[in-house]
XYZ file of C-alpha atoms in Angstrom:
778
model
C 216.234 -22.623 -104.694
C 218.953 -20.455 -103.141
C 220.048 -16.920 -102.463
C 221.622 -14.713 -105.122
C 225.416 -14.944 -105.676
C 225.929 -11.630 -104.110
C 223.995 -12.585 -100.576
C 226.181 -15.789 -100.665
C 229.223 -13.655 -101.310
C 228.512 -11.222 -98.315
C 227.536 -14.032 -95.988
C 230.844 -15.608 -96.691
C 232.593 -12.673 -96.007
C 230.831 -12.129 -92.614
C 231.908 -15.791 -91.933
C 235.659 -15.094 -93.136
C 235.442 -12.095 -90.830
C 234.460 -13.797 -87.991
C 237.179 -16.216 -88.379
C 239.606 -13.413 -88.293
C 238.530 -11.871 -85.039
C 238.271 -15.269 -83.380
C 242.067 -15.529 -84.360
C 243.157 -12.097 -83.273
C 240.692 -10.680 -80.792
C 243.497 -8.414 -79.569
C 244.532 -6.871 -82.843
C 240.506 -6.097 -83.321
C 240.164 -4.764 -80.123
C 243.333 -2.314 -80.406
C 242.397 -1.151 -83.959
C 238.730 -0.542 -82.890
C 239.760 1.617 -79.753
C 242.411 3.459 -82.040
C 239.477 4.404 -84.397
C 237.112 5.312 -81.485
C 240.016 7.537 -79.933
C 240.403 9.440 -83.353
C 236.486 9.981 -83.611
C 235.769 10.949 -79.876
C 238.819 13.700 -79.670
C 236.435 16.276 -80.280
C 233.647 15.380 -78.006
C 234.610 17.974 -75.264
C 234.100 20.437 -77.537
C 230.824 20.177 -78.633
C 228.471 23.149 -79.156
C 224.813 23.494 -77.606
C 222.137 25.852 -79.417
C 218.730 26.879 -78.485
C 218.506 29.832 -80.602
C 215.582 29.989 -82.768
C 217.985 31.553 -85.633
C 220.147 28.444 -85.062
C 217.391 26.561 -87.009
C 218.616 27.930 -90.287
C 221.903 27.387 -91.736
C 224.664 30.700 -91.564
C 224.376 31.018 -95.238
C 220.810 30.726 -95.416
C 219.543 34.099 -97.222
C 217.085 34.830 -94.169
C 220.247 34.540 -91.458
C 222.322 36.237 -93.842
C 219.925 39.386 -94.235
C 219.302 39.320 -90.453
C 223.264 39.763 -89.732
C 223.331 42.285 -92.348
C 220.474 44.177 -91.116
C 222.107 43.933 -87.333
C 225.318 45.737 -88.761
C 223.394 48.818 -89.285
C 220.615 48.373 -86.477
C 222.621 45.927 -83.743
C 220.777 42.912 -82.591
C 217.269 44.005 -82.173
C 215.944 40.815 -80.321
C 215.873 42.002 -76.569
C 215.468 40.326 -73.199
C 212.217 41.798 -71.610
C 211.769 42.279 -67.822
C 208.238 43.052 -67.020
C 207.201 44.199 -63.629
C 203.688 43.792 -62.214
C 202.004 45.912 -59.601
C 198.809 47.220 -58.402
C 200.130 50.528 -59.619
C 203.295 51.211 -60.976
C 203.127 54.900 -60.324
C 203.704 55.021 -56.525
C 206.854 56.704 -55.095
C 207.955 53.359 -53.566
C 207.589 51.231 -56.726
C 209.294 53.888 -58.873
C 212.245 53.993 -56.559
C 212.320 50.109 -56.690
C 212.079 50.084 -60.554
C 214.661 52.794 -60.857
C 217.048 50.548 -58.581
C 216.431 47.514 -60.839
C 217.021 49.670 -64.057
C 220.717 50.708 -62.758
C 221.423 47.172 -61.462
C 220.498 45.683 -64.867
C 222.578 48.500 -66.653
C 225.744 48.646 -64.355
C 226.010 44.653 -63.190
C 224.837 42.612 -66.233
C 228.290 42.327 -68.721
C 227.329 42.882 -72.487
C 224.164 45.158 -71.758
C 224.432 48.235 -73.945
C 221.059 49.862 -72.829
C 217.993 49.443 -70.943
C 215.115 51.170 -72.055
C 211.922 51.802 -69.678
C 209.093 54.072 -68.774
C 211.812 55.827 -66.589
C 214.066 56.901 -69.553
C 211.122 57.060 -72.196
C 211.879 59.465 -75.046
C 209.794 63.027 -74.472
C 210.213 65.637 -76.792
C 209.214 69.173 -76.449
C 210.028 72.492 -77.510
C 210.562 75.489 -75.117
C 211.424 79.203 -76.570
C 212.469 77.941 -80.258
C 214.425 75.091 -78.394
C 214.373 71.566 -78.726
C 214.348 69.381 -75.525
C 215.044 65.465 -75.888
C 214.268 64.351 -72.077
C 213.543 61.219 -69.959
C 209.996 60.895 -69.031
C 210.882 60.138 -65.236
C 213.928 61.946 -64.725
C 213.747 63.194 -61.873
C 210.968 60.971 -60.494
C 208.258 63.208 -58.699
C 208.207 62.878 -55.261
C 204.129 63.678 -54.677
C 201.703 61.244 -55.476
C 199.448 64.216 -57.087
C 202.848 64.609 -59.679
C 202.384 61.059 -60.163
C 198.961 60.405 -60.821
C 199.536 63.130 -63.975
C 202.314 61.543 -65.138
C 200.671 58.153 -64.756
C 197.633 59.739 -66.839
C 200.251 60.999 -69.303
C 202.128 57.424 -69.570
C 199.081 55.331 -70.444
C 197.835 57.902 -73.112
C 201.032 58.544 -74.839
C 200.737 56.723 -78.289
C 204.581 56.068 -78.227
C 204.581 54.557 -74.388
C 201.302 52.270 -74.816
C 201.939 48.714 -75.015
C 205.729 49.147 -75.233
C 207.096 50.112 -71.803
C 203.797 50.828 -70.239
C 200.042 49.025 -70.132
C 196.894 50.403 -70.713
C 196.151 50.340 -66.947
C 199.803 51.082 -65.856
C 200.051 47.922 -63.669
C 202.541 46.433 -66.083
C 205.902 47.939 -67.143
C 208.740 46.627 -69.143
C 212.401 47.307 -69.277
C 214.137 46.338 -72.796
C 217.270 45.271 -72.419
C 219.494 45.584 -75.671
C 222.791 43.298 -75.963
C 225.970 44.893 -77.061
C 226.608 41.510 -79.135
C 228.065 41.811 -82.845
C 226.560 39.564 -85.865
C 228.468 36.206 -85.467
C 230.442 37.308 -82.669
C 232.458 34.155 -81.288
C 231.351 33.024 -77.957
C 227.874 34.506 -77.921
C 226.073 31.500 -76.887
C 227.997 31.674 -73.650
C 227.620 35.259 -73.329
C 224.035 35.397 -73.760
C 223.879 32.310 -71.149
C 225.982 34.660 -68.647
C 223.635 37.481 -69.479
C 220.572 35.607 -68.635
C 222.017 34.131 -65.373
C 223.082 37.642 -64.317
C 219.680 39.335 -65.186
C 218.106 36.273 -63.166
C 220.084 37.137 -60.172
C 219.514 40.723 -60.191
C 215.640 40.182 -60.614
C 215.589 37.665 -57.608
C 216.825 40.607 -55.392
C 213.860 42.586 -55.994
C 211.453 40.066 -56.808
C 208.357 40.867 -54.059
C 204.948 39.788 -54.036
C 203.572 43.345 -54.629
C 206.459 43.810 -57.392
C 206.506 40.743 -59.266
C 208.969 40.741 -61.781
C 208.967 38.307 -65.098
C 211.475 37.731 -67.678
C 210.786 37.146 -71.518
C 212.031 37.723 -74.982
C 213.224 35.518 -77.718
C 216.800 35.500 -76.140
C 215.468 34.313 -72.617
C 213.329 31.396 -74.737
C 216.432 30.419 -76.458
C 218.352 30.330 -73.100
C 215.869 28.094 -71.526
C 215.334 25.783 -74.157
C 219.476 25.503 -74.187
C 219.523 24.771 -70.560
C 216.679 22.047 -70.698
C 218.563 20.646 -73.731
C 221.839 20.268 -71.393
C 219.968 19.157 -68.508
C 217.957 16.536 -70.310
C 219.873 15.075 -72.908
C 222.093 13.155 -70.220
C 219.256 12.365 -68.175
C 217.361 10.532 -71.145
C 220.866 8.670 -72.244
C 221.523 7.236 -68.756
C 217.904 6.370 -68.502
C 217.741 4.557 -71.675
C 220.929 2.834 -71.028
C 219.728 1.569 -67.573
C 216.432 0.596 -68.930
C 217.945 -1.428 -71.585
C 220.637 -2.718 -69.304
C 217.952 -4.186 -67.025
C 215.825 -5.588 -69.781
C 218.864 -7.201 -71.438
C 219.861 -8.912 -68.117
C 216.412 -10.152 -67.805
C 216.351 -11.480 -71.517
C 220.022 -13.221 -71.510
C 220.731 -13.862 -67.998
C 224.323 -13.095 -68.141
C 226.508 -10.009 -67.400
C 228.314 -10.495 -70.582
C 224.559 -9.900 -72.090
C 224.647 -6.395 -70.488
C 228.123 -4.900 -70.289
C 229.381 -5.860 -73.706
C 226.445 -4.160 -75.894
C 226.715 -1.376 -73.540
C 229.904 -0.640 -74.137
C 229.353 -0.752 -78.040
C 226.382 1.629 -77.534
C 228.442 4.158 -75.437
C 231.315 4.005 -78.243
C 228.744 4.557 -80.988
C 227.142 7.558 -79.263
C 230.420 9.201 -78.525
C 231.787 8.605 -81.929
C 228.420 10.269 -83.603
C 229.163 13.174 -81.314
C 232.674 13.123 -81.988
C 231.723 13.513 -85.773
C 229.121 16.154 -85.117
C 231.744 18.328 -83.175
C 234.330 17.648 -85.792
C 231.802 19.213 -88.597
C 231.322 22.586 -86.547
C 227.739 21.655 -86.215
C 225.829 22.398 -82.720
C 223.537 19.970 -80.924
C 220.012 21.646 -81.219
C 216.398 20.938 -79.781
C 215.609 18.200 -82.299
C 219.079 16.718 -82.273
C 218.877 16.432 -78.568
C 217.311 12.953 -79.057
C 220.264 11.615 -81.189
C 222.109 9.750 -77.949
C 219.301 8.199 -76.544
C 217.775 7.668 -80.232
C 221.472 5.867 -81.064
C 221.169 3.902 -78.078
C 217.612 2.524 -78.816
C 218.139 1.685 -82.003
C 221.746 0.653 -82.000
C 221.184 -2.222 -79.426
C 219.303 -4.124 -81.774
C 221.958 -5.327 -84.057
C 223.695 -6.618 -80.544
C 220.626 -8.305 -79.587
C 220.536 -10.020 -82.774
C 223.846 -10.788 -82.823
C 223.816 -12.086 -79.256
C 220.823 -13.857 -79.455
C 222.333 -16.177 -82.216
C 225.619 -16.576 -80.562
C 224.269 -17.452 -77.157
C 222.091 -20.041 -78.866
C 224.872 -21.683 -80.780
C 227.283 -21.176 -77.941
C 224.545 -22.858 -75.408
C 224.520 -25.762 -77.815
C 227.896 -26.410 -78.835
C 230.268 -24.899 -75.761
C 232.574 -23.540 -78.673
C 232.710 -19.632 -78.537
C 234.728 -19.121 -81.520
C 232.269 -21.259 -83.829
C 229.511 -19.483 -82.162
C 230.879 -16.340 -83.079
C 231.278 -17.247 -86.807
C 227.940 -18.732 -86.939
C 226.484 -15.660 -85.181
C 228.398 -13.303 -87.900
C 227.446 -15.648 -90.759
C 223.430 -15.824 -89.966
C 223.166 -12.142 -88.649
C 225.894 -9.925 -90.910
C 223.822 -9.365 -94.015
C 220.258 -9.025 -92.264
C 221.887 -6.523 -89.842
C 223.848 -4.429 -92.725
C 220.559 -4.626 -94.739
C 218.823 -3.092 -91.714
C 221.315 -0.657 -91.123
C 221.228 0.556 -94.792
C 217.513 0.840 -94.923
C 217.152 2.566 -91.624
C 220.167 4.982 -92.879
C 217.978 5.518 -96.141
C 214.954 6.207 -93.977
C 216.756 8.857 -91.849
C 218.636 10.445 -94.828
C 215.187 11.418 -96.082
C 215.172 14.510 -94.114
C 218.853 15.231 -94.936
C 217.778 18.044 -97.393
C 215.504 19.669 -95.090
C 215.552 23.389 -94.824
C 215.583 23.298 -91.105
C 219.111 22.917 -89.884
C 218.707 20.526 -86.827
C 216.322 18.299 -88.682
C 218.938 18.055 -91.468
C 221.805 17.212 -88.943
C 219.407 14.691 -87.201
C 218.914 13.132 -90.573
C 222.331 12.970 -91.626
C 224.149 12.179 -88.361
C 221.700 9.617 -87.100
C 222.131 7.645 -90.467
C 226.064 8.209 -89.810
C 225.475 6.929 -85.920
C 223.497 3.896 -87.116
C 226.376 2.815 -89.353
C 228.722 3.264 -86.869
C 226.849 1.120 -84.369
C 226.814 -1.462 -87.065
C 230.456 -1.509 -87.746
C 231.197 -1.623 -83.976
C 228.650 -4.341 -83.393
C 230.352 -6.640 -86.316
C 233.883 -5.645 -85.321
C 234.136 -4.594 -81.741
C 231.403 -6.791 -80.198
C 232.730 -10.101 -81.547
C 236.084 -9.234 -80.341
C 234.845 -8.292 -76.759
C 233.016 -11.823 -76.901
C 236.226 -13.619 -77.814
C 237.970 -11.799 -74.983
C 235.144 -11.852 -72.269
C 235.171 -15.252 -69.898
C 231.740 -17.124 -70.750
C 230.571 -20.461 -69.851
C 227.711 -22.360 -71.701
C 224.481 -23.273 -70.228
C 222.635 -26.658 -71.327
C 219.341 -25.507 -69.733
C 219.393 -22.256 -71.411
C 219.523 -24.192 -74.751
C 216.321 -26.337 -73.599
C 214.380 -23.353 -72.936
C 214.993 -21.955 -76.465
C 212.910 -25.371 -77.629
C 210.223 -25.222 -74.805
C 210.203 -22.055 -73.139
C 206.990 -19.407 -72.711
C 208.581 -17.179 -75.654
C 208.748 -20.222 -77.983
C 205.193 -20.832 -77.397
C 203.873 -17.621 -77.653
C 205.940 -17.369 -80.914
C 204.299 -20.632 -81.984
C 200.886 -19.186 -81.279
C 201.435 -16.063 -83.324
C 202.424 -17.784 -86.495
C 199.375 -20.781 -86.090
C 197.092 -17.875 -85.439
C 198.386 -16.055 -88.618
C 198.455 -19.222 -91.117
C 194.986 -19.837 -90.039
C 193.184 -16.525 -90.387
C 195.292 -15.388 -93.261
C 192.399 -14.141 -95.285
C 190.898 -12.198 -92.631
C 193.853 -10.470 -91.389
C 194.764 -9.444 -94.781
C 191.469 -8.064 -96.053
C 191.284 -6.312 -92.403
C 194.935 -4.974 -92.804
C 193.990 -3.408 -96.189
C 190.832 -1.583 -94.916
C 192.652 -0.228 -91.938
C 195.585 0.897 -93.901
C 193.072 3.000 -96.400
C 191.373 4.311 -93.433
C 194.628 5.374 -91.849
C 196.073 7.040 -95.114
C 192.867 8.765 -94.981
C 192.997 10.438 -91.784
C 196.878 10.770 -91.788
C 196.685 12.775 -95.020
C 194.481 15.753 -93.272
C 197.512 16.098 -90.494
C 198.587 20.087 -89.926
C 201.970 21.517 -89.242
C 202.793 23.731 -86.249
C 205.936 25.309 -84.736
C 205.706 27.000 -81.288
C 208.939 26.625 -79.251
C 207.114 28.404 -76.423
C 204.465 25.635 -76.359
C 206.874 23.096 -76.148
C 207.401 23.798 -72.549
C 204.883 23.570 -69.631
C 202.505 26.258 -68.783
C 204.323 26.812 -65.253
C 207.911 27.361 -66.978
C 208.851 30.760 -65.958
C 209.769 31.844 -69.577
C 206.400 30.703 -71.062
C 204.529 32.397 -68.008
C 206.285 35.416 -68.438
C 205.938 35.604 -72.447
C 202.116 34.747 -72.238
C 201.391 37.453 -69.223
C 203.360 40.038 -71.557
C 201.388 39.104 -74.664
C 197.858 39.098 -72.773
C 198.691 42.257 -70.816
C 201.074 44.479 -73.502
C 199.747 42.987 -76.439
C 203.016 41.446 -77.682
C 206.575 40.387 -76.809
C 207.952 39.295 -80.350
C 209.650 42.280 -82.660
C 209.502 41.966 -86.295
C 211.786 44.662 -88.400
C 210.429 45.850 -91.641
C 213.638 47.254 -93.429
C 213.107 50.267 -95.740
C 215.660 50.546 -98.424
C 215.789 53.896 -100.429
C 218.702 52.850 -102.420
C 220.556 56.295 -101.797
C 222.081 58.148 -98.984
C 219.746 60.723 -97.228
C 217.014 59.038 -99.031
C 215.230 58.658 -95.981
C 215.099 62.479 -95.510
C 212.391 62.662 -98.265
C 209.148 63.707 -96.898
C 207.319 62.077 -99.931
C 208.941 58.614 -98.621
C 208.566 59.395 -95.143
C 204.847 60.158 -95.379
C 204.355 56.621 -97.442
C 206.122 54.716 -94.453
C 203.945 56.430 -92.172
C 200.684 55.601 -93.911
C 201.868 52.171 -94.236
C 202.958 52.187 -90.343
C 199.290 53.480 -89.504
C 197.265 50.757 -91.462
C 199.291 47.964 -89.771
C 199.077 49.347 -86.406
C 195.153 48.505 -86.512
C 195.952 45.091 -87.985
C 194.103 41.776 -86.564
C 193.601 38.427 -87.669
C 192.878 35.413 -85.639
C 195.854 34.924 -82.897
C 197.966 38.055 -84.649
C 197.141 41.569 -83.706
C 199.771 44.134 -84.041
C 200.184 45.993 -80.521
C 202.941 48.559 -81.446
C 204.491 50.063 -84.692
C 207.460 52.515 -84.144
C 210.095 54.260 -86.755
C 211.523 57.239 -88.051
C 208.472 58.919 -89.247
C 206.981 58.986 -85.475
C 210.270 60.390 -84.407
C 209.586 62.975 -87.254
C 206.231 64.069 -86.106
C 207.314 64.512 -82.520
C 210.033 66.594 -83.572
C 207.975 68.854 -85.936
C 205.294 68.981 -83.285
C 207.793 70.192 -80.751
C 209.488 72.529 -82.733
C 206.239 74.257 -83.304
C 205.426 75.297 -79.758
C 203.826 71.535 -78.885
C 200.878 72.388 -81.065
C 199.105 68.844 -81.739
C 198.114 70.269 -85.401
C 201.663 70.262 -86.319
C 202.038 65.941 -85.409
C 203.001 65.473 -88.915
C 205.964 65.176 -91.297
C 207.631 68.516 -92.224
C 207.011 69.341 -95.937
C 210.383 70.003 -97.492
C 213.209 67.852 -97.452
C 215.615 70.699 -96.043
C 213.267 70.997 -93.263
C 213.444 67.207 -92.113
C 217.250 67.337 -92.409
C 217.320 70.608 -90.322
C 215.115 68.988 -87.737
C 216.987 65.800 -87.507
C 220.286 67.532 -87.096
C 218.772 69.133 -84.135
C 217.947 65.708 -82.730
C 221.314 64.602 -83.299
C 222.418 67.489 -81.101
C 220.526 66.411 -78.317
C 222.465 63.114 -77.275
C 220.136 61.041 -77.667
C 220.654 57.428 -79.210
C 217.504 56.826 -80.309
C 218.419 57.075 -83.824
C 220.760 54.361 -83.696
C 217.843 51.510 -83.912
C 215.868 53.650 -86.522
C 218.333 54.413 -89.279
C 221.869 53.489 -90.658
C 224.378 56.170 -90.442
C 223.951 57.909 -93.784
C 220.078 57.864 -93.683
C 219.763 55.268 -96.649
C 217.925 52.249 -94.591
C 215.206 52.585 -91.963
C 213.985 49.892 -89.631
C 210.204 49.671 -88.576
C 209.768 47.667 -85.583
C 206.639 46.066 -85.266
C 205.325 44.123 -82.001
C 203.119 41.246 -82.058
C 202.229 38.478 -79.693
C 204.176 35.222 -79.830
C 202.075 32.329 -81.632
C 202.601 29.598 -84.107
C 205.047 30.499 -86.723
C 203.147 28.809 -89.317
C 200.196 31.740 -89.050
C 203.142 34.068 -89.483
C 203.201 33.460 -93.251
C 199.943 35.197 -94.591
C 200.590 37.974 -92.024
C 204.242 38.682 -93.605
C 202.595 38.911 -97.088
C 200.180 41.357 -95.467
C 203.049 43.425 -94.152
C 205.004 43.231 -97.500
C 202.028 44.062 -99.491
C 200.965 47.359 -97.392
C 204.161 48.725 -97.561
C 204.913 48.096 -101.296
C 201.690 49.383 -102.075
C 202.638 52.576 -100.362
C 206.134 52.929 -101.353
C 205.842 51.784 -104.740
C 209.257 52.239 -106.606
C 210.622 54.772 -104.087
C 212.108 52.222 -101.940
C 212.755 48.336 -101.633
C 210.898 46.804 -98.551
C 212.180 43.558 -96.843
C 210.561 41.831 -93.639
C 213.434 40.702 -91.176
C 213.425 39.184 -87.799
C 214.019 35.424 -86.822
C 210.418 34.022 -86.266
C 208.734 35.631 -89.431
C 211.417 34.391 -91.637
C 211.394 30.977 -90.100
C 207.686 30.726 -90.864
C 208.611 30.796 -94.333
C 210.973 28.178 -94.192
C 208.801 26.047 -92.032
C 206.200 26.489 -95.083
C 208.914 24.809 -97.172
C 209.227 22.119 -94.776
C 205.379 21.538 -94.947
C 205.827 21.108 -98.717
C 208.993 18.894 -98.393
C 207.667 16.376 -95.492
C 205.615 14.517 -97.721
C 207.931 14.404 -100.573
C 210.697 13.041 -97.775
C 208.434 10.434 -96.600
C 207.628 9.419 -100.223
C 211.399 9.462 -100.944
C 212.570 7.323 -97.897
C 209.708 4.679 -98.777
C 210.400 4.750 -102.540
C 214.091 4.161 -101.555
C 213.421 1.494 -98.991
C 211.091 -0.261 -101.342
C 213.669 -0.639 -104.128
C 216.179 -1.714 -101.732
C 214.010 -4.194 -100.265
C 213.467 -5.587 -103.718
C 217.246 -5.613 -104.386
C 217.895 -7.357 -100.957
C 215.331 -9.811 -101.176
C 216.296 -10.472 -104.968
C 212.555 -10.115 -105.808
C 210.160 -7.284 -106.542
C 207.030 -9.317 -105.195
C 208.637 -9.639 -101.825
C 210.158 -5.807 -101.525
C 206.634 -4.902 -102.491
C 205.079 -7.135 -100.092
C 207.083 -6.255 -97.298
C 206.236 -2.514 -97.466
C 202.688 -3.374 -96.095
C 203.658 -4.156 -92.550
C 205.842 -1.116 -92.579
C 203.546 1.418 -93.542
C 200.623 0.077 -91.626
C 202.136 1.340 -88.023
C 203.306 4.249 -89.548
C 199.978 5.377 -90.925
C 198.052 4.162 -87.930
C 200.174 6.422 -85.758
C 199.550 9.505 -87.915
C 196.175 8.896 -87.815
C 196.105 8.678 -84.161
C 197.628 12.068 -84.415
C 195.256 13.717 -86.404
C 192.611 12.207 -83.946
C 194.056 13.358 -80.993
C 194.744 16.616 -82.110
C 198.522 16.301 -82.032
C 200.037 18.363 -85.106
C 203.333 17.713 -86.966
C 206.136 19.632 -85.446
C 210.025 19.515 -85.715
C 209.550 16.310 -83.156
C 206.531 14.750 -84.442
C 207.561 15.057 -88.125
C 210.292 12.885 -87.227
C 208.422 9.931 -85.800
C 207.482 8.813 -89.498
C 211.005 9.059 -90.568
C 212.571 7.347 -87.606
C 209.768 4.515 -87.964
C 210.256 4.175 -91.647
C 213.869 3.090 -90.773
C 213.412 1.264 -87.569
C 209.979 -0.735 -88.395
C 211.912 -1.754 -91.407
C 214.555 -3.789 -89.596
C 212.514 -6.396 -88.218
C 210.495 -6.897 -91.370
C 213.924 -7.298 -93.395
C 215.010 -10.047 -90.656
C 211.678 -11.573 -90.842
C 211.445 -11.674 -94.887
C 215.042 -12.577 -95.318
C 214.936 -15.482 -92.866
C 211.642 -16.648 -94.548
C 212.617 -16.209 -98.393
C 215.650 -18.192 -97.491
C 213.898 -20.905 -95.618
C 210.980 -21.103 -98.292
C 213.323 -20.982 -101.033
C 215.275 -23.672 -99.930
C 211.954 -26.333 -98.768
C 208.947 -24.676 -100.621
C 206.823 -25.166 -97.474
C 205.170 -21.921 -96.584
C 203.848 -23.058 -93.309
C 206.999 -24.623 -92.055
C 208.762 -21.474 -93.204
C 206.641 -18.999 -91.398
C 207.064 -21.551 -88.206
C 210.743 -21.374 -88.400
C 211.364 -17.796 -89.289
C 209.412 -16.558 -86.113
C 211.173 -19.088 -84.179
C 214.396 -17.800 -85.101
C 214.141 -14.421 -85.773
C 211.057 -13.465 -83.862
C 212.863 -14.117 -80.538
C 215.407 -11.374 -81.444
C 212.671 -9.081 -83.035
C 210.587 -9.339 -79.980
C 213.562 -8.420 -77.640
C 214.666 -5.430 -80.085
C 211.082 -4.184 -79.809
C 211.079 -4.309 -76.167
C 214.547 -2.925 -75.907
C 213.600 -0.029 -78.447
C 210.181 0.884 -76.542
C 212.116 0.992 -73.363
C 214.482 3.412 -74.888
C 212.028 5.944 -76.617
C 209.824 5.655 -73.465
C 212.361 7.471 -71.773
C 211.298 10.570 -73.832
C 207.995 10.654 -72.303
C 209.206 11.851 -68.974
C 210.735 15.074 -70.501
C 209.596 18.534 -69.573
C 209.339 19.411 -73.307
C 205.980 18.385 -74.804
C 206.864 17.634 -78.287
C 209.750 15.310 -76.942
C 207.431 13.504 -74.942
C 204.804 13.210 -77.690
C 207.807 12.125 -79.660
C 208.345 9.178 -77.449
C 204.981 8.281 -77.030
C 204.417 8.227 -80.910
C 207.604 6.594 -81.564
C 207.179 3.588 -78.891
C 203.576 2.895 -79.985
C 204.754 2.564 -83.756
C 207.499 0.341 -82.763
C 204.929 -1.874 -80.951
C 202.489 -1.869 -83.861
C 205.331 -2.821 -86.059
C 205.903 -5.892 -84.288
C 202.204 -6.704 -84.187
C 202.349 -6.172 -87.882
C 205.435 -8.637 -88.312
C 204.089 -11.003 -86.076
C 200.510 -11.340 -87.597
C 200.361 -9.061 -91.051
C 203.470 -10.180 -92.598
C 202.778 -14.061 -91.951
C 199.205 -13.571 -93.417
C 200.523 -11.894 -96.349
C 202.975 -14.735 -96.842
C 200.487 -17.193 -96.757
C 197.932 -15.935 -98.979
C 200.377 -15.256 -101.990
C 202.404 -18.568 -101.423
C 201.667 -22.078 -101.995
C 203.454 -25.055 -100.547
C 204.839 -27.563 -102.872
């Protein structure tokens, strides 16, 4: 029995390619460099995006909605500067607060306004005149007057939990940028704002005047900065670790330099393709360079392992290159296709960086393969090399050879027991893995002592919330919001939601046009509390709003659009897992719709709540993506091995390590998130590589000699050495992620490394045992 005709043809093509490269190495090298130069031309222009909004594509309905609302109300995500002190209401503290407020407004570019307790809106009537003033302008000079102001502030329904805490020990300055939706260069400008704010805050920071910086824009900037800092660090550490191990394995400088050059070019070409496409690097995609280095080196190891062994035996470099391509070209092509298929399973994910990671990592793997079978052989031909006779003897009698012989013997002798235990373990692991929960909380990615996390958690704990959710009420007609019936309906919905509390979500503040109308109406009736209500007639609403517009206050800009058709209701809630927002959003929508009926349309806006809805879709599509990847790989394995029997059999050692790791995640309470959900997808692609090399070589040997024991022994001696090396190299590459400051990335490194090691064990023990049980020698 022989290989299929298409397999023989492909093997012949790789042999012919090897012969061409050995005859024209310089032509091959120059052609490769030209292609690399074109692909990498845009690498310097690559963009970084750490924003939460960037998780969705620009044409996603949620993003379109946010941008459309921003045209009417401006960008409502604010940077929060919080000040903590024993008592904010002292002359010294208020003077420092005033200086900080002015410095932020005057020294930081792109800042439109700063809202704080100092300029908080206060409305009162005096002799039939409407007075709109700032709460602390001027600042009282005596402590007695300040104590009165303190009492007024903590009792004021608008100020409490918005600009001042209940105990008056923490106050916030809400910084709104002047950015426009889709403004060019907004990421760089945001970085500059955060840097300038940090510089200003540093000047005022004191032990008794502690200043914290929070807010969604600040978190996005921190994630972006961490990504820029860690990505080159991880790639460097991965390259160094892999280089050291390659040297230990091959004991040759060429065995380190040539794969490193190939890998670096592979990464640069992939980054170039990302830049050409206009897509940015984001948190999940920051693993891409190190991932490509770790995975791409596998092909180089397989090629060099066959080349060095043949070269040491024959001392003929050209013949060894042809031999290596002939024996490894097709298995490497197969592993590239299956790895790409596993990664492409997330190409249709609704989360943009996950989708991009699936697409560009698959492209990167293909690029790495092409450079391995084109550039690497050319470098081998041009690099001065000497054969080593001792090395050839070590292949036959060394420690690795003895270890591989032990594994094959053990698997053959205990095949029934290993098979039964494997099936039991697989069924149990699937049961645990199926119970995994999903999570998305970028704040928890960071260490507890990280400034942005500490600030956000402090603001949430003291003020009750640091995240703004917008409810957009669309009356559908100009001046529609001047209708008292509609305003009262909005007010009732706001009152209900202000008391909402469920689990980790508790509404701390709800503000909007109805509150302003009640303040105006009370002020214009001699500040009588009994008139704290919506005016009864449309004409009276219009008249009071006109008076407010003439007061030079700009508060209306964030509440209504210019023709009073749309209103924005702002709701403050604590930062929590985005998955928990789903039920809350439904509650918000149902509450408003129940009160408004057909009077107006309601839309919940804001990045985090809408992202939670998308994540809900990810939860549904994750299992589907895994199933698609496994199905595609199973079909490909059947085709590549020219046998349904071998194809399905090969899936067992591939499934085992993945399900075991997912079971470990459930037991260890590690949720599926945007990083850990990638472990299974990455592992599906990676673990199948070694299985293909093992199964392909076994099938070829068994079909030729029909001796199952000998085929297992010979397969492990030939392919097993390269499988061992690639596993160690991959483990070294992914272990670098465990040093990350970001918890999710560290978990990703640990889980992926563990999966890769388990995959090797499965290929060394489970695969031989299955083959022994299902085959007979003739």
